[in-house]
PDB file of C-alpha atoms and ligand atoms in Angstrom:
ATOM      1  CA  MET A   1     -61.476 120.037-257.445  1.00  0.00           C
ATOM      2  CA  ASP A   2     -59.180 117.596-258.321  1.00  0.00           C
ATOM      3  CA  SER A   3     -58.617 114.081-258.918  1.00  0.00           C
ATOM      4  CA  SER A   4     -58.026 113.575-254.966  1.00  0.00           C
ATOM      5  CA  PRO A   5     -61.357 111.899-253.921  1.00  0.00           C
ATOM      6  CA  PRO A   6     -63.287 115.322-252.347  1.00  0.00           C
ATOM      7  CA  VAL A   7     -63.259 116.171-248.472  1.00  0.00           C
ATOM      8  CA  VAL A   8     -66.928 117.065-247.285  1.00  0.00           C
ATOM      9  CA  ALA A   9     -67.710 118.205-244.612  1.00  0.00           C
ATOM     10  CA  VAL A  10     -70.998 117.906-242.421  1.00  0.00           C
ATOM     11  CA  VAL A  11     -71.663 120.638-241.039  1.00  0.00           C
ATOM     12  CA  VAL A  12     -74.114 120.703-238.190  1.00  0.00           C
ATOM     13  CA  ALA A  13     -76.760 123.393-237.683  1.00  0.00           C
ATOM     14  CA  ALA A  14     -79.611 121.736-237.015  1.00  0.00           C
ATOM     15  CA  GLY A  15     -80.143 122.889-233.048  1.00  0.00           C
ATOM     16  CA  SER A  16     -82.276 124.800-231.034  1.00  0.00           C
ATOM     17  CA  GLY A  17     -79.790 127.385-230.115  1.00  0.00           C
ATOM     18  CA  THR A  18     -81.371 127.543-226.316  1.00  0.00           C
ATOM     19  CA  ARG A  19     -78.607 128.925-224.595  1.00  0.00           C
ATOM     20  CA  LEU A  20     -78.960 131.625-227.155  1.00  0.00           C
ATOM     21  CA  GLY A  21     -82.356 132.993-226.584  1.00  0.00           C
ATOM     22  CA  ASP A  22     -85.067 134.317-229.415  1.00  0.00           C
ATOM     23  CA  GLY A  23     -84.063 135.118-232.992  1.00  0.00           C
ATOM     24  CA  PRO A  24     -83.587 133.572-236.022  1.00  0.00           C
ATOM     25  CA  PRO A  25     -81.226 129.900-236.162  1.00  0.00           C
ATOM     26  CA  LYS A  26     -77.449 130.653-234.417  1.00  0.00           C
ATOM     27  CA  ALA A  27     -76.115 129.112-237.465  1.00  0.00           C
ATOM     28  CA  LEU A  28     -78.007 132.370-238.867  1.00  0.00           C
ATOM     29  CA  ARG A  29     -77.092 135.054-236.885  1.00  0.00           C
ATOM     30  CA  ASP A  30     -74.540 137.636-238.611  1.00  0.00           C
ATOM     31  CA  VAL A  31     -71.049 138.211-237.621  1.00  0.00           C
ATOM     32  CA  GLY A  32     -69.092 140.993-238.916  1.00  0.00           C
ATOM     33  CA  GLY A  33     -71.267 141.042-241.743  1.00  0.00           C
ATOM     34  CA  ARG A  34     -72.423 137.044-242.212  1.00  0.00           C
ATOM     35  CA  SER A  35     -73.823 134.258-240.982  1.00  0.00           C
ATOM     36  CA  LEU A  36     -72.450 132.063-238.766  1.00  0.00           C
ATOM     37  CA  VAL A  37     -72.997 129.140-241.393  1.00  0.00           C
ATOM     38  CA  ARG A  38     -70.961 130.725-243.986  1.00  0.00           C
ATOM     39  CA  HIS A  39     -68.345 131.964-242.081  1.00  0.00           C
ATOM     40  CA  SER A  40     -68.333 128.522-241.306  1.00  0.00           C
ATOM     41  CA  LEU A  41     -68.147 127.501-244.980  1.00  0.00           C
ATOM     42  CA  ASP A  42     -64.944 130.237-246.034  1.00  0.00           C
ATOM     43  CA  ALA A  43     -63.462 128.634-243.111  1.00  0.00           C
ATOM     44  CA  LEU A  44     -63.861 124.820-243.967  1.00  0.00           C
ATOM     45  CA  ALA A  45     -63.204 125.703-248.022  1.00  0.00           C
ATOM     46  CA  ASN A  46     -59.653 127.645-246.982  1.00  0.00           C
ATOM     47  CA  GLY A  47     -58.677 125.035-244.542  1.00  0.00           C
ATOM     48  CA  GLY A  48     -59.148 122.460-247.781  1.00  0.00           C
ATOM     49  CA  VAL A  49     -62.312 121.273-247.734  1.00  0.00           C
ATOM     50  CA  ASP A  50     -64.612 120.169-251.415  1.00  0.00           C
ATOM     51  CA  ALA A  51     -67.846 120.133-250.546  1.00  0.00           C
ATOM     52  CA  ALA A  52     -70.150 120.260-247.247  1.00  0.00           C
ATOM     53  CA  ILE A  53     -73.499 118.959-246.239  1.00  0.00           C
ATOM     54  CA  VAL A  54     -74.795 121.323-244.187  1.00  0.00           C
ATOM     55  CA  VAL A  55     -77.871 120.100-241.751  1.00  0.00           C
ATOM     56  CA  ILE A  56     -80.920 122.773-241.105  1.00  0.00           C
ATOM     57  CA  ALA A  57     -83.514 122.304-238.747  1.00  0.00           C
ATOM     58  CA  PRO A  58     -86.931 120.935-241.302  1.00  0.00           C
ATOM     59  CA  GLY A  59     -88.704 124.650-241.300  1.00  0.00           C
ATOM     60  CA  GLU A  60     -85.453 126.616-241.668  1.00  0.00           C
ATOM     61  CA  GLN A  61     -84.983 125.558-245.246  1.00  0.00           C
ATOM     62  CA  ALA A  62     -86.220 129.047-247.319  1.00  0.00           C
ATOM     63  CA  ALA A  63     -83.511 131.505-244.862  1.00  0.00           C
ATOM     64  CA  PHE A  64     -80.804 128.640-245.368  1.00  0.00           C
ATOM     65  CA  GLU A  65     -81.124 128.347-249.602  1.00  0.00           C
ATOM     66  CA  THR A  66     -80.183 132.203-248.781  1.00  0.00           C
ATOM     67  CA  ALA A  67     -77.271 131.859-246.892  1.00  0.00           C
ATOM     68  CA  LEU A  68     -75.888 129.441-249.178  1.00  0.00           C
ATOM     69  CA  ALA A  69     -76.388 130.580-252.450  1.00  0.00           C
ATOM     70  CA  ASP A  70     -73.018 132.168-252.510  1.00  0.00           C
ATOM     71  CA  ALA A  71     -71.079 129.702-250.670  1.00  0.00           C
ATOM     72  CA  PRO A  72     -67.779 129.101-251.816  1.00  0.00           C
ATOM     73  CA  ILE A  73     -67.737 125.612-252.663  1.00  0.00           C
ATOM     74  CA  PRO A  74     -71.094 123.072-253.612  1.00  0.00           C
ATOM     75  CA  ALA A  75     -72.750 123.027-250.031  1.00  0.00           C
ATOM     76  CA  GLY A  76     -75.798 121.561-250.690  1.00  0.00           C
ATOM     77  CA  TYR A  77     -78.344 121.011-247.258  1.00  0.00           C
ATOM     78  CA  VAL A  78     -80.536 117.816-245.273  1.00  0.00           C
ATOM     79  CA  TYR A  79     -82.533 117.567-242.380  1.00  0.00           C
ATOM     80  CA  GLY A  80     -81.208 116.973-239.281  1.00  0.00           C
ATOM     81  CA  GLY A  81     -82.818 115.070-236.265  1.00  0.00           C
ATOM     82  CA  ALA A  82     -82.762 115.927-233.049  1.00  0.00           C
ATOM     83  CA  ARG A  83     -79.530 114.821-230.615  1.00  0.00           C
ATOM     84  CA  ARG A  84     -76.746 116.295-232.705  1.00  0.00           C
ATOM     85  CA  GLN A  85     -75.837 112.945-233.113  1.00  0.00           C
ATOM     86  CA  ASP A  86     -78.314 111.926-235.652  1.00  0.00           C
ATOM     87  CA  SER A  87     -77.776 115.387-237.694  1.00  0.00           C
ATOM     88  CA  VAL A  88     -74.043 113.985-238.458  1.00  0.00           C
ATOM     89  CA  ARG A  89     -75.786 111.022-239.337  1.00  0.00           C
ATOM     90  CA  ALA A  90     -78.728 112.468-241.803  1.00  0.00           C
ATOM     91  CA  GLY A  91     -75.544 114.551-242.933  1.00  0.00           C
ATOM     92  CA  LEU A  92     -73.659 111.188-243.664  1.00  0.00           C
ATOM     93  CA  ALA A  93     -76.966 109.627-245.259  1.00  0.00           C
ATOM     94  CA  ALA A  94     -76.265 112.596-247.717  1.00  0.00           C
ATOM     95  CA  ILE A  95     -73.196 112.034-248.253  1.00  0.00           C
ATOM     96  CA  ALA A  96     -73.357 108.619-249.369  1.00  0.00           C
ATOM     97  CA  GLY A  97     -76.551 109.393-251.557  1.00  0.00           C
ATOM     98  CA  ASP A  98     -74.663 111.785-253.628  1.00  0.00           C
ATOM     99  CA  PRO A  99     -73.254 110.213-256.439  1.00  0.00           C
ATOM    100  CA  LYS A 100     -70.653 113.616-256.905  1.00  0.00           C
ATOM    101  CA  LEU A 101     -69.520 112.581-253.343  1.00  0.00           C
ATOM    102  CA  ALA A 102     -68.793 108.877-253.359  1.00  0.00           C
ATOM    103  CA  GLU A 103     -65.651 108.786-253.480  1.00  0.00           C
ATOM    104  CA  CYS A 104     -64.815 110.690-249.995  1.00  0.00           C
ATOM    105  CA  THR A 105     -63.255 108.933-247.433  1.00  0.00           C
ATOM    106  CA  THR A 106     -62.157 111.799-245.528  1.00  0.00           C
ATOM    107  CA  VAL A 107     -64.991 113.011-243.888  1.00  0.00           C
ATOM    108  CA  LEU A 108     -65.092 116.255-241.438  1.00  0.00           C
ATOM    109  CA  VAL A 109     -67.739 117.107-239.012  1.00  0.00           C
ATOM    110  CA  HIS A 110     -68.277 120.856-237.963  1.00  0.00           C
ATOM    111  CA  ASP A 111     -70.597 122.711-235.443  1.00  0.00           C
ATOM    112  CA  ALA A 112     -71.959 125.587-237.729  1.00  0.00           C
ATOM    113  CA  ALA A 113     -71.180 127.363-233.973  1.00  0.00           C
ATOM    114  CA  ARG A 114     -67.890 126.997-234.699  1.00  0.00           C
ATOM    115  CA  ALA A 115     -67.754 129.816-236.832  1.00  0.00           C
ATOM    116  CA  LEU A 116     -65.129 131.402-236.732  1.00  0.00           C
ATOM    117  CA  VAL A 117     -62.566 128.356-237.240  1.00  0.00           C
ATOM    118  CA  PRO A 118     -59.124 129.692-238.314  1.00  0.00           C
ATOM    119  CA  ALA A 119     -57.989 127.528-241.746  1.00  0.00           C
ATOM    120  CA  ASP A 120     -54.557 125.844-240.983  1.00  0.00           C
ATOM    121  CA  VAL A 121     -56.802 123.827-237.756  1.00  0.00           C
ATOM    122  CA  VAL A 122     -59.208 122.658-240.697  1.00  0.00           C
ATOM    123  CA  THR A 123     -55.724 121.546-242.426  1.00  0.00           C
ATOM    124  CA  ARG A 124     -54.652 120.176-239.591  1.00  0.00           C
ATOM    125  CA  VAL A 125     -57.336 118.336-239.114  1.00  0.00           C
ATOM    126  CA  ILE A 126     -57.895 116.780-242.440  1.00  0.00           C
ATOM    127  CA  GLU A 127     -53.646 115.623-243.077  1.00  0.00           C
ATOM    128  CA  ALA A 128     -54.050 114.273-239.994  1.00  0.00           C
ATOM    129  CA  VAL A 129     -57.001 112.056-241.235  1.00  0.00           C
ATOM    130  CA  GLY A 130     -54.953 111.866-244.688  1.00  0.00           C
ATOM    131  CA  ASP A 131     -51.756 110.693-242.329  1.00  0.00           C
ATOM    132  CA  GLY A 132     -53.845 107.498-241.425  1.00  0.00           C
ATOM    133  CA  ALA A 133     -55.977 108.426-238.243  1.00  0.00           C
ATOM    134  CA  SER A 134     -59.294 107.060-237.978  1.00  0.00           C
ATOM    135  CA  GLY A 135     -60.200 110.262-236.018  1.00  0.00           C
ATOM    136  CA  CYS A 136     -58.545 113.687-234.808  1.00  0.00           C
ATOM    137  CA  VAL A 137     -59.573 115.979-232.870  1.00  0.00           C
ATOM    138  CA  PRO A 138     -58.271 120.115-232.554  1.00  0.00           C
ATOM    139  CA  VAL A 139     -58.131 120.652-228.625  1.00  0.00           C
ATOM    140  CA  ILE A 140     -56.613 123.248-226.292  1.00  0.00           C
ATOM    141  CA  PRO A 141     -55.935 123.290-222.816  1.00  0.00           C
ATOM    142  CA  VAL A 142     -58.064 124.702-220.477  1.00  0.00           C
ATOM    143  CA  VAL A 143     -57.948 127.900-218.413  1.00  0.00           C
ATOM    144  CA  ASP A 144     -59.737 128.139-215.825  1.00  0.00           C
ATOM    145  CA  SER A 145     -59.432 125.757-212.084  1.00  0.00           C
ATOM    146  CA  ILE A 146     -61.124 123.163-212.593  1.00  0.00           C
ATOM    147  CA  ARG A 147     -63.259 121.735-209.577  1.00  0.00           C
ATOM    148  CA  ARG A 148     -65.454 118.116-209.210  1.00  0.00           C
ATOM    149  CA  GLN A 149     -68.520 119.251-206.922  1.00  0.00           C
ATOM    150  CA  ASN A 150     -69.829 116.423-205.197  1.00  0.00           C
ATOM    151  CA  PRO A 151     -73.175 115.457-204.447  1.00  0.00           C
ATOM    152  CA  ASP A 152     -72.859 116.204-200.590  1.00  0.00           C
ATOM    153  CA  GLY A 153     -71.492 119.841-201.462  1.00  0.00           C
ATOM    154  CA  THR A 154     -67.860 119.317-201.107  1.00  0.00           C
ATOM    155  CA  SER A 155     -65.489 119.877-203.738  1.00  0.00           C
ATOM    156  CA  GLN A 156     -61.795 118.534-205.316  1.00  0.00           C
ATOM    157  CA  VAL A 157     -59.412 120.871-207.319  1.00  0.00           C
ATOM    158  CA  VAL A 158     -58.825 118.713-210.151  1.00  0.00           C
ATOM    159  CA  ASP A 159     -55.187 119.002-212.319  1.00  0.00           C
ATOM    160  CA  ARG A 160     -56.363 120.853-215.436  1.00  0.00           C
ATOM    161  CA  THR A 161     -52.931 120.183-216.630  1.00  0.00           C
ATOM    162  CA  PRO A 162     -53.401 117.030-219.106  1.00  0.00           C
ATOM    163  CA  LEU A 163     -57.242 118.350-219.928  1.00  0.00           C
ATOM    164  CA  ARG A 164     -57.953 119.213-223.080  1.00  0.00           C
ATOM    165  CA  ALA A 165     -61.170 121.216-224.365  1.00  0.00           C
ATOM    166  CA  VAL A 166     -62.792 119.576-227.358  1.00  0.00           C
ATOM    167  CA  GLN A 167     -62.922 121.841-230.601  1.00  0.00           C
ATOM    168  CA  THR A 168     -64.687 120.851-234.305  1.00  0.00           C
ATOM    169  CA  PRO A 169     -64.009 120.352-237.782  1.00  0.00           C
ATOM    170  CA  GLN A 170     -63.358 116.379-235.995  1.00  0.00           C
ATOM    171  CA  GLY A 171     -61.500 114.195-239.100  1.00  0.00           C
ATOM    172  CA  PHE A 172     -62.417 110.550-239.810  1.00  0.00           C
ATOM    173  CA  ARG A 173     -61.997 108.503-241.791  1.00  0.00           C
ATOM    174  CA  ARG A 174     -65.475 108.509-243.666  1.00  0.00           C
ATOM    175  CA  GLU A 175     -66.351 104.731-243.121  1.00  0.00           C
ATOM    176  CA  VAL A 176     -64.631 104.513-239.512  1.00  0.00           C
ATOM    177  CA  LEU A 177     -67.586 107.590-238.382  1.00  0.00           C
ATOM    178  CA  GLU A 178     -70.828 105.727-240.845  1.00  0.00           C
ATOM    179  CA  LYS A 179     -69.931 102.786-238.150  1.00  0.00           C
ATOM    180  CA  ALA A 180     -69.299 104.546-235.628  1.00  0.00           C
ATOM    181  CA  LEU A 181     -72.918 106.119-235.375  1.00  0.00           C
ATOM    182  CA  ALA A 182     -74.693 103.377-236.358  1.00  0.00           C
ATOM    183  CA  HIS A 183     -73.534 101.447-233.375  1.00  0.00           C
ATOM    184  CA  ALA A 184     -74.390 104.155-231.091  1.00  0.00           C
ATOM    185  CA  GLU A 185     -77.602 104.004-232.292  1.00  0.00           C
ATOM    186  CA  GLU A 186     -78.202  99.714-232.281  1.00  0.00           C
ATOM    187  CA  ALA A 187     -76.315 100.428-228.473  1.00  0.00           C
ATOM    188  CA  GLY A 188     -78.684 102.795-227.093  1.00  0.00           C
ATOM    189  CA  LEU A 189     -75.271 105.607-227.050  1.00  0.00           C
ATOM    190  CA  GLU A 190     -75.514 108.898-226.108  1.00  0.00           C
ATOM    191  CA  VAL A 191     -72.560 111.063-227.227  1.00  0.00           C
ATOM    192  CA  SER A 192     -71.760 114.532-227.380  1.00  0.00           C
ATOM    193  CA  ASP A 193     -68.875 114.135-230.011  1.00  0.00           C
ATOM    194  CA  ASP A 194     -69.013 112.322-232.842  1.00  0.00           C
ATOM    195  CA  ALA A 195     -64.672 111.176-231.696  1.00  0.00           C
ATOM    196  CA  THR A 196     -66.641 109.098-228.362  1.00  0.00           C
ATOM    197  CA  ALA A 197     -68.370 107.565-230.531  1.00  0.00           C
ATOM    198  CA  ILE A 198     -65.452 106.098-232.843  1.00  0.00           C
ATOM    199  CA  GLU A 199     -63.384 105.222-229.531  1.00  0.00           C
ATOM    200  CA  ALA A 200     -66.621 103.446-228.487  1.00  0.00           C
ATOM    201  CA  ILE A 201     -66.134 100.343-231.854  1.00  0.00           C
ATOM    202  CA  GLY A 202     -62.399 100.787-230.223  1.00  0.00           C
ATOM    203  CA  GLU A 203     -60.514 102.239-232.451  1.00  0.00           C
ATOM    204  CA  ALA A 204     -58.493 105.808-231.556  1.00  0.00           C
ATOM    205  CA  VAL A 205     -58.165 109.843-231.982  1.00  0.00           C
ATOM    206  CA  VAL A 206     -55.331 111.435-232.788  1.00  0.00           C
ATOM    207  CA  LEU A 207     -55.059 115.315-231.148  1.00  0.00           C
ATOM    208  CA  VAL A 208     -53.716 118.402-233.159  1.00  0.00           C
ATOM    209  CA  ASP A 209     -53.917 121.929-232.006  1.00  0.00           C
ATOM    210  CA  GLY A 210     -57.391 124.302-232.227  1.00  0.00           C
ATOM    211  CA  SER A 211     -57.748 127.861-231.651  1.00  0.00           C
ATOM    212  CA  ARG A 212     -59.125 129.968-229.104  1.00  0.00           C
ATOM    213  CA  GLU A 213     -61.092 131.211-232.039  1.00  0.00           C
ATOM    214  CA  ALA A 214     -62.527 128.305-232.523  1.00  0.00           C
ATOM    215  CA  LEU A 215     -64.905 129.266-229.987  1.00  0.00           C
ATOM    216  CA  LYS A 216     -68.899 127.349-229.964  1.00  0.00           C
ATOM    217  CA  VAL A 217     -70.930 131.041-229.986  1.00  0.00           C
ATOM    218  CA  THR A 218     -73.469 129.186-227.570  1.00  0.00           C
ATOM    219  CA  VAL A 219     -74.090 132.244-225.162  1.00  0.00           C
ATOM    220  CA  PRO A 220     -74.910 136.006-225.201  1.00  0.00           C
ATOM    221  CA  ALA A 221     -72.005 136.875-224.797  1.00  0.00           C
ATOM    222  CA  ASP A 222     -69.721 134.309-227.086  1.00  0.00           C
ATOM    223  CA  LEU A 223     -71.480 136.152-230.238  1.00  0.00           C
ATOM    224  CA  VAL A 224     -69.737 139.633-228.658  1.00  0.00           C
ATOM    225  CA  LEU A 225     -66.213 137.504-228.818  1.00  0.00           C
ATOM    226  CA  ALA A 226     -66.754 136.652-232.494  1.00  0.00           C
ATOM    227  CA  GLU A 227     -67.593 140.303-233.938  1.00  0.00           C
ATOM    228  CA  ALA A 228     -64.703 141.065-231.879  1.00  0.00           C
ATOM    229  CA  ILE A 229     -62.555 138.560-233.870  1.00  0.00           C
ATOM    230  CA  ALA A 230     -64.656 139.147-236.675  1.00  0.00           C
ATOM    231  CA  ARG A 231     -63.796 142.614-237.334  1.00  0.00           C
ATOM    232  CA  SER A 232     -60.098 141.434-235.657  1.00  0.00           C
ATOM    233  CA  ARG A 233     -59.724 140.012-239.167  1.00  0.00           C
ATOM    234  CA  GLY A 234     -60.934 142.795-241.132  1.00  0.00           C
TER     235      GLY A 234
HETATM  236  N1  CTP B 301     -76.967 120.248-233.702  1.00  0.00           N
HETATM  237  C1  CTP B 301     -77.651 119.954-234.868  1.00  0.00           C
HETATM  238  N2  CTP B 301     -78.539 118.964-233.930  1.00  0.00           N
HETATM  239  C2  CTP B 301     -79.359 118.855-232.914  1.00  0.00           C
HETATM  240  C3  CTP B 301     -78.824 119.543-231.915  1.00  0.00           C
HETATM  241  C4  CTP B 301     -77.535 120.216-232.436  1.00  0.00           C
HETATM  242  O1  CTP B 301     -77.197 120.054-235.846  1.00  0.00           O
HETATM  243  N3  CTP B 301     -79.843 117.744-233.420  1.00  0.00           N
HETATM  244  C5  CTP B 301     -76.065 121.183-234.255  1.00  0.00           C
HETATM  245  C6  CTP B 301     -76.047 123.117-233.681  1.00  0.00           C
HETATM  246  O2  CTP B 301     -76.928 123.376-234.736  1.00  0.00           O
HETATM  247  C7  CTP B 301     -74.772 123.189-233.106  1.00  0.00           C
HETATM  248  C8  CTP B 301     -74.331 122.294-233.216  1.00  0.00           C
HETATM  249  O3  CTP B 301     -74.873 121.554-233.318  1.00  0.00           O
HETATM  250  O4  CTP B 301     -74.301 123.535-234.269  1.00  0.00           O
HETATM  251  C9  CTP B 301     -73.363 122.565-231.382  1.00  0.00           C
HETATM  252  O5  CTP B 301     -74.605 122.430-230.548  1.00  0.00           O
HETATM  253  P1  CTP B 301     -74.808 123.535-229.743  1.00  0.00           P
HETATM  254  O6  CTP B 301     -73.982 124.326-229.450  1.00  0.00           O
HETATM  255  O7  CTP B 301     -75.243 122.705-228.279  1.00  0.00           O
HETATM  256  O8  CTP B 301     -76.476 123.600-230.359  1.00  0.00           O
HETATM  257  P2  CTP B 301     -78.015 123.627-229.631  1.00  0.00           P
HETATM  258  O9  CTP B 301     -77.902 122.793-229.781  1.00  0.00           O
HETATM  259  O10 CTP B 301     -78.100 124.969-231.623  1.00  0.00           O
HETATM  260  O11 CTP B 301     -77.766 125.338-228.460  1.00  0.00           O
HETATM  261  P3  CTP B 301     -78.237 124.835-227.517  1.00  0.00           P
HETATM  262  O12 CTP B 301     -78.268 123.970-226.993  1.00  0.00           O
HETATM  263  O13 CTP B 301     -77.716 126.441-226.793  1.00  0.00           O
HETATM  264  O14 CTP B 301     -80.081 124.417-227.725  1.00  0.00           O
HETATM  265 MG1   MG B 302     -76.952 121.688-228.112  1.00  0.00          MG
END
């Protein structure tokens, strides 16, 4: 770590992985000989992140301690909450409580499940925040045709040209994200990602190019694809 403030990632891994089905916690599933959370830490480290807080479900500490033992950057863990946004807040609280991370001004929030995000995506996000963005989101074009289905069963095609699918890591000025998630809590706002929370307090989000390889492992078929991507990298 040099003298510039550390870039810290909150890696959320406290979900229940319901859609993936029975088995170990999703973030500890193996792809190409490594756990998803370890792949995530490798990508974040290679992209310029200095330290990470991994947010895990209570009861999983022993398994995660093993998975984090040889992490490429300092990586502590804390327990998450019921919703993703609660887990992100737990991670931010851990940063605030760690004197070594106190200087951090750029924070990334990453889904452990997006294990194979290329390092250059991570770097673009860090640079956008370094260049002054309050929030930055990697996105990819939508490839499927999209239809809106109405309650009466009719449907209309939606022009997909301007649509973008949202990925992680998302990057933020740390103080903005803290304020935004506190506001979401007070306002009873449920957000599926952190960029939505900062927009709710009037902050703008910058988009950068994501990657299809940053897929979120969600259903069993995603594991097959992730395995193939990991293998193709050697
Ligand atoms: N997550 C979390 N805390 C929660 C919910 C989700 O840390 N209370 C994390 C997950 O571990 C995952 C990321 O947020 O890395 C994205 O969530 P998702 O893909 O939905 O994972 P799960 O919630 O675990 O899966 P499912 O919705 O199928 O149960
Ligand atoms: Mg979920």
